[in-house]
mmCIF file of C-alpha atoms in Angstrom:
data_model
loop_
_atom_site.group_PDB
_atom_site.id
_atom_site.type_symbol
_atom_site.label_atom_id
_atom_site.label_comp_id
_atom_site.label_asym_id
_atom_site.label_seq_id
_atom_site.Cartn_x
_atom_site.Cartn_y
_atom_site.Cartn_z
ATOM 1 C CA MET A 1 -0.134 -0.186 -0.207
ATOM 2 C CA HIS A 2 2.862 2.686 1.022
ATOM 3 C CA SER A 3 4.540 1.786 -2.333
ATOM 4 C CA ILE A 4 1.216 2.471 -4.308
ATOM 5 C CA LEU A 5 0.879 5.820 -2.451
ATOM 6 C CA LEU A 6 4.284 6.697 -3.235
ATOM 7 C CA LEU A 7 3.862 5.583 -6.955
ATOM 8 C CA ALA A 8 0.869 7.897 -7.064
ATOM 9 C CA LEU A 9 2.401 10.666 -5.620
ATOM 10 C CA GLY A 10 5.438 10.499 -7.987
ATOM 11 C CA ILE A 11 2.946 10.426 -11.032
ATOM 12 C CA ILE A 12 1.140 13.612 -9.518
ATOM 13 C CA PHE A 13 4.316 15.609 -8.563
ATOM 14 C CA GLY A 14 6.889 14.127 -10.833
ATOM 15 C CA GLY A 15 5.103 15.068 -13.848
ATOM 16 C CA CYS A 16 3.203 18.005 -13.076
ATOM 17 C CA LEU A 17 4.680 20.259 -15.941
ATOM 18 C CA LYS A 18 4.608 17.960 -18.867
ATOM 19 C CA GLY A 19 1.438 19.620 -20.080
ATOM 20 C CA GLN A 20 -0.694 17.110 -22.188
ATOM 21 C CA ASP A 21 0.963 14.043 -21.082
ATOM 22 C CA ASP A 22 -0.260 14.312 -17.348
ATOM 23 C CA PRO A 23 -3.004 12.410 -15.667
ATOM 24 C CA VAL A 24 -6.286 13.872 -16.308
ATOM 25 C CA PHE A 25 -8.134 14.792 -13.053
ATOM 26 C CA PRO A 26 -11.992 15.635 -12.989
ATOM 27 C CA SER A 27 -12.405 19.186 -13.000
ATOM 28 C CA PRO A 28 -13.061 19.588 -9.071
ATOM 29 C CA GLU A 29 -9.780 18.359 -8.325
ATOM 30 C CA LEU A 30 -8.370 21.358 -10.420
ATOM 31 C CA THR A 31 -10.396 23.934 -8.400
ATOM 32 C CA ILE A 32 -8.534 25.575 -5.549
ATOM 33 C CA PRO A 33 -10.423 25.062 -2.303
ATOM 34 C CA ILE A 34 -10.010 28.805 -1.004
ATOM 35 C CA ASP A 35 -11.544 30.928 1.546
ATOM 36 C CA GLU A 36 -14.957 32.229 0.278
ATOM 37 C CA SER A 37 -14.562 35.780 1.763
ATOM 38 C CA VAL A 38 -11.363 36.122 -0.028
ATOM 39 C CA THR A 39 -11.947 37.851 -3.558
ATOM 40 C CA LEU A 40 -10.307 39.237 -6.445
ATOM 41 C CA GLN A 41 -11.619 42.683 -5.903
ATOM 42 C CA LYS A 42 -10.893 42.505 -2.233
ATOM 43 C CA ALA A 43 -7.571 40.981 -2.371
ATOM 44 C CA LEU A 44 -5.671 42.835 -5.104
ATOM 45 C CA PRO A 45 -4.217 46.552 -4.509
ATOM 46 C CA PHE A 46 -5.428 47.579 -7.862
ATOM 47 C CA LYS A 47 -8.727 47.434 -9.888
ATOM 48 C CA PHE A 48 -9.321 43.696 -11.124
ATOM 49 C CA GLY A 49 -12.104 43.839 -14.088
ATOM 50 C CA ALA A 50 -13.958 41.481 -16.591
ATOM 51 C CA ALA A 51 -15.303 42.206 -19.932
ATOM 52 C CA VAL A 52 -19.021 41.194 -19.625
ATOM 53 C CA ASN A 53 -21.443 40.080 -21.778
ATOM 54 C CA ASN A 54 -24.998 41.288 -21.479
ATOM 55 C CA SER A 55 -26.721 38.303 -22.248
ATOM 56 C CA LEU A 56 -25.057 36.195 -19.841
ATOM 57 C CA LEU A 57 -25.512 38.555 -17.037
ATOM 58 C CA ARG A 58 -29.224 38.670 -17.430
ATOM 59 C CA SER A 59 -29.745 34.597 -18.092
ATOM 60 C CA LYS A 60 -26.869 32.988 -16.091
ATOM 61 C CA ALA A 61 -27.338 33.521 -12.394
ATOM 62 C CA ALA A 62 -23.711 31.739 -11.513
ATOM 63 C CA TYR A 63 -22.079 34.523 -14.074
ATOM 64 C CA ARG A 64 -24.176 37.465 -12.621
ATOM 65 C CA ASP A 65 -22.837 36.227 -8.933
ATOM 66 C CA VAL A 66 -19.268 35.846 -9.898
ATOM 67 C CA VAL A 67 -19.118 39.248 -11.582
ATOM 68 C CA ILE A 68 -20.595 41.052 -8.587
ATOM 69 C CA LYS A 69 -18.747 39.184 -5.995
ATOM 70 C CA GLU A 70 -15.358 39.221 -7.996
ATOM 71 C CA PHE A 71 -14.647 42.262 -9.866
ATOM 72 C CA ASN A 72 -14.735 45.642 -9.133
ATOM 73 C CA SER A 73 -14.328 46.908 -13.063
ATOM 74 C CA LEU A 74 -16.668 46.148 -15.995
ATOM 75 C CA THR A 75 -15.760 46.474 -19.433
ATOM 76 C CA ALA A 76 -18.364 45.765 -22.249
ATOM 77 C CA GLU A 77 -17.466 42.881 -24.449
ATOM 78 C CA ASN A 78 -19.447 44.490 -27.614
ATOM 79 C CA ALA A 79 -22.040 46.690 -26.267
ATOM 80 C CA MET A 80 -20.019 49.865 -26.844
ATOM 81 C CA LYS A 81 -18.563 49.168 -29.889
ATOM 82 C CA PHE A 82 -19.552 51.258 -33.088
ATOM 83 C CA ALA A 83 -21.961 49.099 -34.724
ATOM 84 C CA GLN A 84 -23.589 47.891 -32.014
ATOM 85 C CA LEU A 85 -24.248 51.571 -30.673
ATOM 86 C CA HIS A 86 -24.657 53.573 -34.298
ATOM 87 C CA PRO A 87 -26.133 51.194 -36.707
ATOM 88 C CA SER A 88 -27.350 53.536 -38.953
ATOM 89 C CA GLU A 89 -26.337 57.260 -39.665
ATOM 90 C CA ASN A 90 -29.243 58.525 -37.781
ATOM 91 C CA THR A 91 -29.973 56.166 -35.259
ATOM 92 C CA TYR A 92 -28.318 55.238 -31.796
ATOM 93 C CA THR A 93 -29.052 52.182 -30.067
ATOM 94 C CA TRP A 94 -28.382 52.718 -26.360
ATOM 95 C CA THR A 95 -30.135 49.778 -24.501
ATOM 96 C CA GLU A 96 -27.272 47.381 -23.994
ATOM 97 C CA ALA A 97 -24.679 49.895 -23.295
ATOM 98 C CA ASP A 98 -27.214 51.848 -20.840
ATOM 99 C CA TYR A 99 -27.767 48.095 -19.190
ATOM 100 C CA LEU A 100 -24.137 47.692 -18.410
ATOM 101 C CA VAL A 101 -23.849 50.634 -17.148
ATOM 102 C CA ASP A 102 -26.984 50.714 -14.813
ATOM 103 C CA PHE A 103 -25.942 47.381 -13.659
ATOM 104 C CA ALA A 104 -22.163 48.553 -12.573
ATOM 105 C CA GLN A 105 -23.771 51.732 -10.959
ATOM 106 C CA GLN A 106 -26.043 49.333 -8.678
ATOM 107 C CA ASN A 107 -23.140 47.011 -7.945
ATOM 108 C CA GLY A 108 -20.543 49.954 -7.137
ATOM 109 C CA LYS A 109 -18.272 48.708 -10.123
ATOM 110 C CA ARG A 110 -15.916 51.018 -12.362
ATOM 111 C CA VAL A 111 -17.025 51.077 -16.039
ATOM 112 C CA HIS A 112 -14.151 50.959 -18.669
ATOM 113 C CA GLY A 113 -15.676 52.063 -22.181
ATOM 114 C CA HIS A 114 -14.455 49.968 -25.205
ATOM 115 C CA THR A 115 -14.071 51.075 -28.038
ATOM 116 C CA LEU A 116 -14.908 54.094 -29.620
ATOM 117 C CA ILE A 117 -12.908 53.619 -32.787
ATOM 118 C CA TRP A 118 -11.896 50.208 -34.432
ATOM 119 C CA TYR A 119 -10.827 49.283 -37.494
ATOM 120 C CA LYS A 120 -12.847 46.029 -37.465
ATOM 121 C CA ASN A 121 -16.624 45.817 -38.293
ATOM 122 C CA PRO A 122 -17.497 49.482 -39.123
ATOM 123 C CA PRO A 123 -21.421 49.235 -39.972
ATOM 124 C CA ASN A 124 -22.306 49.488 -43.600
ATOM 125 C CA TRP A 125 -23.498 52.912 -43.473
ATOM 126 C CA VAL A 126 -20.051 54.097 -42.738
ATOM 127 C CA LEU A 127 -18.535 51.869 -45.184
ATOM 128 C CA ASN A 128 -20.929 53.300 -47.829
ATOM 129 C CA TYR A 129 -20.685 56.953 -46.530
ATOM 130 C CA GLN A 130 -19.840 59.362 -49.233
ATOM 131 C CA GLY A 131 -18.290 62.787 -48.485
ATOM 132 C CA ASP A 132 -15.486 65.029 -48.435
ATOM 133 C CA ALA A 133 -12.606 65.044 -45.500
ATOM 134 C CA ALA A 134 -14.697 67.710 -43.724
ATOM 135 C CA ALA A 135 -17.781 65.488 -43.630
ATOM 136 C CA TRP A 136 -15.745 62.337 -42.564
ATOM 137 C CA ASP A 137 -14.338 64.519 -39.747
ATOM 138 C CA LYS A 138 -17.729 65.529 -38.619
ATOM 139 C CA LEU A 139 -18.676 62.064 -38.593
ATOM 140 C CA LEU A 140 -15.564 60.914 -36.407
ATOM 141 C CA LYS A 141 -16.564 63.835 -34.325
ATOM 142 C CA ASP A 142 -20.211 63.409 -33.816
ATOM 143 C CA HIS A 143 -19.953 59.511 -33.042
ATOM 144 C CA ILE A 144 -17.322 59.902 -30.406
ATOM 145 C CA GLN A 145 -18.884 63.050 -28.685
ATOM 146 C CA THR A 146 -22.317 61.538 -28.795
ATOM 147 C CA VAL A 147 -21.172 58.289 -26.878
ATOM 148 C CA VAL A 148 -18.592 59.995 -24.741
ATOM 149 C CA THR A 149 -21.392 62.767 -23.729
ATOM 150 C CA ARG A 150 -24.138 59.966 -23.067
ATOM 151 C CA TYR A 151 -21.557 58.239 -20.494
ATOM 152 C CA LYS A 152 -19.949 61.677 -19.129
ATOM 153 C CA GLY A 153 -19.570 60.857 -15.202
ATOM 154 C CA LYS A 154 -20.748 57.144 -15.426
ATOM 155 C CA VAL A 155 -18.099 55.621 -17.892
ATOM 156 C CA THR A 156 -14.467 56.232 -16.177
ATOM 157 C CA SER A 157 -12.359 55.666 -19.133
ATOM 158 C CA TRP A 158 -12.166 54.672 -22.830
ATOM 159 C CA ASP A 159 -10.484 52.769 -25.116
ATOM 160 C CA VAL A 160 -10.592 55.604 -27.838
ATOM 161 C CA VAL A 161 -8.689 53.879 -30.764
ATOM 162 C CA ASN A 162 -8.389 50.156 -30.747
ATOM 163 C CA GLU A 163 -5.813 47.966 -32.624
ATOM 164 C CA ALA A 164 -4.450 50.954 -34.833
ATOM 165 C CA VAL A 165 -0.981 48.983 -35.501
ATOM 166 C CA ALA A 166 -0.609 46.201 -37.821
ATOM 167 C CA GLU A 167 1.704 43.369 -37.187
ATOM 168 C CA ASN A 168 4.371 44.536 -38.976
ATOM 169 C CA GLY A 169 4.238 47.786 -37.289
ATOM 170 C CA THR A 170 2.721 50.238 -39.854
ATOM 171 C CA LEU A 171 -0.572 51.637 -39.462
ATOM 172 C CA ARG A 172 -3.726 49.273 -40.087
ATOM 173 C CA ASP A 173 -5.367 50.111 -42.971
ATOM 174 C CA CYS A 174 -8.843 50.884 -42.544
ATOM 175 C CA ILE A 175 -11.627 53.301 -43.643
ATOM 176 C CA TRP A 176 -10.553 56.053 -40.911
ATOM 177 C CA LEU A 177 -6.980 55.925 -42.138
ATOM 178 C CA GLN A 178 -8.225 56.083 -45.490
ATOM 179 C CA LYS A 179 -10.656 59.126 -45.398
ATOM 180 C CA LEU A 180 -8.837 60.950 -42.707
ATOM 181 C CA GLY A 181 -5.055 59.644 -42.587
ATOM 182 C CA PRO A 182 -2.933 59.062 -39.492
ATOM 183 C CA GLU A 183 -4.528 62.218 -38.172
ATOM 184 C CA TYR A 184 -7.688 60.340 -37.262
ATOM 185 C CA ILE A 185 -5.849 58.920 -34.235
ATOM 186 C CA ASP A 186 -5.123 62.430 -32.708
ATOM 187 C CA LYS A 187 -8.533 63.672 -33.791
ATOM 188 C CA SER A 188 -10.218 60.853 -31.975
ATOM 189 C CA PHE A 189 -8.605 61.482 -28.777
ATOM 190 C CA ILE A 190 -8.915 65.172 -28.777
ATOM 191 C CA TYR A 191 -12.596 64.864 -29.413
ATOM 192 C CA ALA A 192 -13.224 62.453 -26.566
ATOM 193 C CA HIS A 193 -11.406 64.676 -24.363
ATOM 194 C CA GLN A 194 -13.526 67.652 -25.354
ATOM 195 C CA ALA A 195 -16.455 65.601 -24.577
ATOM 196 C CA ASP A 196 -15.792 64.530 -21.326
ATOM 197 C CA PRO A 197 -12.102 66.099 -19.886
ATOM 198 C CA ASP A 198 -12.275 64.101 -16.842
ATOM 199 C CA ALA A 199 -12.456 60.438 -18.677
ATOM 200 C CA LEU A 200 -9.339 58.849 -18.943
ATOM 201 C CA LEU A 201 -8.295 57.979 -22.687
ATOM 202 C CA PHE A 202 -6.386 55.017 -23.647
ATOM 203 C CA TYR A 203 -4.756 53.827 -26.523
ATOM 204 C CA ASN A 204 -5.555 49.831 -26.774
ATOM 205 C CA ASP A 205 -3.787 47.095 -28.566
ATOM 206 C CA TYR A 206 -2.910 43.598 -28.537
ATOM 207 C CA GLY A 207 0.858 41.823 -29.442
ATOM 208 C CA HIS A 208 2.877 44.177 -27.219
ATOM 209 C CA GLU A 209 4.244 40.633 -25.588
ATOM 210 C CA PHE A 210 4.751 39.137 -29.098
ATOM 211 C CA GLY A 211 8.063 41.069 -29.656
ATOM 212 C CA PRO A 212 9.865 44.158 -30.394
ATOM 213 C CA THR A 213 8.087 44.981 -33.906
ATOM 214 C CA LYS A 214 4.991 45.656 -33.001
ATOM 215 C CA ARG A 215 5.593 46.722 -29.151
ATOM 216 C CA THR A 216 8.331 49.511 -30.431
ATOM 217 C CA ALA A 217 5.342 50.555 -33.225
ATOM 218 C CA ILE A 218 2.848 51.058 -30.387
ATOM 219 C CA LEU A 219 5.605 52.966 -28.411
ATOM 220 C CA ASN A 220 6.334 55.046 -30.859
ATOM 221 C CA LEU A 221 2.804 56.060 -31.594
ATOM 222 C CA VAL A 222 1.908 56.613 -28.263
ATOM 223 C CA ALA A 223 4.818 58.568 -27.930
ATOM 224 C CA GLY A 224 3.946 60.905 -31.007
ATOM 225 C CA LEU A 225 0.777 61.605 -29.436
ATOM 226 C CA GLN A 226 2.551 62.515 -26.176
ATOM 227 C CA GLN A 227 4.835 64.884 -27.903
ATOM 228 C CA LYS A 228 1.865 66.788 -29.767
ATOM 229 C CA GLY A 229 -0.007 67.041 -26.489
ATOM 230 C CA VAL A 230 -3.032 65.138 -27.586
ATOM 231 C CA PRO A 231 -4.993 63.958 -24.614
ATOM 232 C CA ILE A 232 -3.770 60.386 -23.622
ATOM 233 C CA HIS A 233 -3.722 59.141 -20.117
ATOM 234 C CA GLY A 234 -2.817 55.387 -20.618
ATOM 235 C CA ILE A 235 -1.705 52.174 -22.745
ATOM 236 C CA GLY A 236 -4.082 49.393 -22.832
ATOM 237 C CA MET A 237 -2.397 46.402 -23.150
ATOM 238 C CA GLN A 238 -4.872 43.389 -24.292
ATOM 239 C CA MET A 239 -2.644 40.389 -23.009
ATOM 240 C CA HIS A 240 -4.554 37.988 -25.262
ATOM 241 C CA THR A 241 -1.612 35.530 -24.503
ATOM 242 C CA ARG A 242 -0.445 31.744 -24.161
ATOM 243 C CA TYR A 243 0.887 29.946 -21.497
ATOM 244 C CA THR A 244 4.141 29.462 -23.728
ATOM 245 C CA GLN A 245 4.816 33.127 -24.102
ATOM 246 C CA SER A 246 7.966 33.778 -22.331
ATOM 247 C CA ASN A 247 8.543 35.454 -19.398
ATOM 248 C CA ALA A 248 11.098 37.874 -20.543
ATOM 249 C CA ASN A 249 8.731 39.133 -23.292
ATOM 250 C CA ILE A 250 5.498 39.682 -20.856
ATOM 251 C CA ALA A 251 8.177 41.811 -18.926
ATOM 252 C CA ALA A 252 9.398 43.688 -21.642
ATOM 253 C CA ALA A 253 5.732 44.528 -22.716
ATOM 254 C CA ILE A 254 4.640 45.569 -19.197
ATOM 255 C CA ASN A 255 7.607 47.442 -18.250
ATOM 256 C CA THR A 256 8.219 49.249 -21.647
ATOM 257 C CA ALA A 257 4.362 50.471 -21.487
ATOM 258 C CA ALA A 258 4.969 51.661 -17.760
ATOM 259 C CA ALA A 259 8.356 53.596 -18.986
ATOM 260 C CA THR A 260 5.815 56.228 -21.084
ATOM 261 C CA GLY A 261 5.095 57.286 -17.497
ATOM 262 C CA LEU A 262 1.193 56.947 -18.716
ATOM 263 C CA LYS A 263 -1.443 54.572 -17.003
ATOM 264 C CA VAL A 264 -1.064 50.792 -17.447
ATOM 265 C CA HIS A 265 -4.153 48.740 -17.992
ATOM 266 C CA ILE A 266 -3.642 45.296 -18.857
ATOM 267 C CA ALA A 267 -7.025 45.134 -20.769
ATOM 268 C CA GLU A 268 -8.152 41.916 -22.107
ATOM 269 C CA LEU A 269 -6.014 39.207 -20.139
ATOM 270 C CA ASP A 270 -6.770 35.590 -21.098
ATOM 271 C CA ILE A 271 -3.921 32.439 -21.297
ATOM 272 C CA ALA A 272 -4.439 30.155 -24.032
ATOM 273 C CA MET A 273 -3.516 26.725 -22.870
ATOM 274 C CA ASN A 274 -3.941 25.281 -26.484
ATOM 275 C CA PRO A 275 -1.986 27.175 -28.754
ATOM 276 C CA ASP A 276 -1.410 24.270 -30.959
ATOM 277 C CA ASN A 277 -5.139 23.643 -31.633
ATOM 278 C CA ILE A 278 -4.944 20.172 -30.381
ATOM 279 C CA GLN A 279 -8.539 18.692 -30.858
ATOM 280 C CA ASP A 280 -8.481 16.007 -28.312
ATOM 281 C CA LEU A 281 -6.131 17.879 -25.733
ATOM 282 C CA THR A 282 -7.490 17.882 -22.013
ATOM 283 C CA TYR A 283 -7.172 20.513 -19.075
ATOM 284 C CA SER A 284 -4.728 18.353 -17.104
ATOM 285 C CA ALA A 285 -3.217 19.354 -13.697
ATOM 286 C CA GLY A 286 0.183 20.065 -15.105
ATOM 287 C CA LEU A 287 -1.546 22.741 -17.616
ATOM 288 C CA ALA A 288 -3.387 23.847 -14.721
ATOM 289 C CA GLU A 289 -0.123 24.307 -12.624
ATOM 290 C CA GLN A 290 1.695 26.163 -15.725
ATOM 291 C CA GLN A 291 -1.666 28.415 -16.225
ATOM 292 C CA LYS A 292 -1.458 29.407 -12.352
ATOM 293 C CA ALA A 293 2.267 30.374 -12.653
ATOM 294 C CA LYS A 294 1.689 32.370 -15.855
ATOM 295 C CA TYR A 295 -1.169 34.361 -14.314
ATOM 296 C CA GLU A 296 1.022 34.979 -11.119
ATOM 297 C CA TYR A 297 3.967 36.158 -13.197
ATOM 298 C CA ILE A 298 1.876 38.634 -15.070
ATOM 299 C CA VAL A 299 0.106 39.857 -12.002
ATOM 300 C CA ARG A 300 3.547 40.033 -10.186
ATOM 301 C CA THR A 301 5.172 41.884 -12.922
ATOM 302 C CA TYR A 302 2.347 44.606 -13.339
ATOM 303 C CA ASN A 303 2.002 45.190 -9.521
ATOM 304 C CA ALA A 304 5.769 46.306 -9.712
ATOM 305 C CA ILE A 305 5.360 49.299 -11.509
ATOM 306 C CA PRO A 306 4.360 52.234 -10.082
ATOM 307 C CA LYS A 307 1.416 52.065 -7.884
ATOM 308 C CA ASN A 308 -0.175 55.561 -9.528
ATOM 309 C CA GLN A 309 0.052 53.963 -12.963
ATOM 310 C CA GLN A 310 -1.604 50.817 -12.186
ATOM 311 C CA PHE A 311 -5.217 51.429 -13.848
ATOM 312 C CA GLY A 312 -5.994 47.568 -13.384
ATOM 313 C CA ILE A 313 -6.246 44.422 -14.806
ATOM 314 C CA THR A 314 -9.161 42.896 -16.698
ATOM 315 C CA THR A 315 -10.030 39.528 -17.905
ATOM 316 C CA TRP A 316 -11.740 38.964 -21.131
ATOM 317 C CA ASN A 317 -14.926 37.288 -20.009
ATOM 318 C CA VAL A 318 -15.273 35.465 -16.748
ATOM 319 C CA GLY A 319 -15.223 31.597 -17.207
ATOM 320 C CA ASP A 320 -13.717 29.103 -19.542
ATOM 321 C CA ALA A 321 -17.397 28.668 -21.277
ATOM 322 C CA ASP A 322 -17.610 32.219 -22.129
ATOM 323 C CA THR A 323 -14.122 32.544 -23.781
ATOM 324 C CA TRP A 324 -14.317 33.904 -27.406
ATOM 325 C CA ILE A 325 -11.355 31.606 -28.241
ATOM 326 C CA ARG A 326 -13.111 28.340 -28.464
ATOM 327 C CA GLY A 327 -15.317 29.411 -31.065
ATOM 328 C CA GLU A 328 -12.448 31.740 -32.944
ATOM 329 C CA TYR A 329 -10.232 28.661 -33.258
ATOM 330 C CA ASN A 330 -12.497 25.964 -33.144
ATOM 331 C CA ARG A 331 -10.466 24.187 -30.173
ATOM 332 C CA PRO A 332 -10.797 23.562 -26.681
ATOM 333 C CA ASP A 333 -9.385 25.658 -24.337
ATOM 334 C CA TRP A 334 -9.341 27.040 -20.651
ATOM 335 C CA PRO A 335 -7.857 30.543 -20.667
ATOM 336 C CA LEU A 336 -9.661 32.259 -17.780
ATOM 337 C CA PRO A 337 -9.370 32.085 -13.925
ATOM 338 C CA PHE A 338 -12.924 30.768 -13.659
ATOM 339 C CA ASP A 339 -13.730 27.116 -15.013
ATOM 340 C CA ASP A 340 -16.994 26.275 -17.146
ATOM 341 C CA ASN A 341 -19.238 25.927 -13.980
ATOM 342 C CA TYR A 342 -17.345 29.369 -12.501
ATOM 343 C CA LYS A 343 -15.391 27.456 -10.003
ATOM 344 C CA ARG A 344 -12.055 28.992 -9.118
ATOM 345 C CA LYS A 345 -9.364 27.399 -11.042
ATOM 346 C CA ALA A 346 -5.376 27.387 -9.911
ATOM 347 C CA ALA A 347 -5.031 30.598 -12.006
ATOM 348 C CA TYR A 348 -7.141 32.144 -9.640
ATOM 349 C CA GLN A 349 -4.603 31.549 -6.518
ATOM 350 C CA GLY A 350 -2.024 32.450 -9.150
ATOM 351 C CA ILE A 351 -3.375 35.880 -9.243
ATOM 352 C CA LEU A 352 -3.716 36.111 -5.685
ATOM 353 C CA ASP A 353 -0.049 34.846 -5.378
ATOM 354 C CA GLY A 354 1.084 37.587 -7.518
ATOM 355 C CA VAL A 355 0.795 40.150 -4.908
ATOM 356 C CA LYS A 356 1.820 38.432 -1.817
#
């Protein structure tokens, strides 16, 4: 019996970082039993948030309960994007964005607005819009100022421009670049600031941790805005990352963002555990431990930047069942701190350990 126990312990602990070759445990074994009085929003010295889905808030009690209990900052997953808010030239649809803002206010949560201008999925009326540069400038200004004015005093901060930089470091081709030139970025920040001088304004993008090409281009874009006196207060680092990403790249991303002197928001955090798209991969104890370690490293590195620059960390949705990754890549994956049943994973403990 003694030798069987030792063998079992050897299997569990000896191979705990092998990933897909590990023994697979039922999900409850991977849930960290932790004092329920401890929550992310209470335990962390900065805001910890989630991007939330309104339909899940309405329909899933477990989802709603975790959002209320664990997070003190909320981002709209989709409800504040251009196409959702402004589907035709003379029509704004506020229902979903209002719902989120009201929910946040009722439950004492900060709201981070996402996103005013994005290259992706503009409504057809924008793509088909006919007008000279002055007309396009007015279109941009009217949209930004209508949205920001509505939520003045209710939305603390905005991702003003999202993902303007391409993978090769150039400005991404989009309708705004075509019609207004690179100045569309400056204008977007200026117009947002005019509408709500108290709102904190962020440039948001992914790929800071991929390597120097895109990261340097983002930093140069931000530095250019600062030098021109454009009102920008922060950098949003999406941090859609993977457990195999090197700690050196993650540290470089966080620390170079902090070196700008602006506020830093890890804005869309998730850690993919199946980046190779293995269709029959299972979430093993080894993968859970590696995910925990990566969450801990990200939080620890972030917690070391100056306190006045820590705007917060936001995960992109709440539980693994809600992740965009499964649908986008058609694969099993488990990128978030809560499992499919909204139970705390090892990653949750990693987040807590990152500020110890």
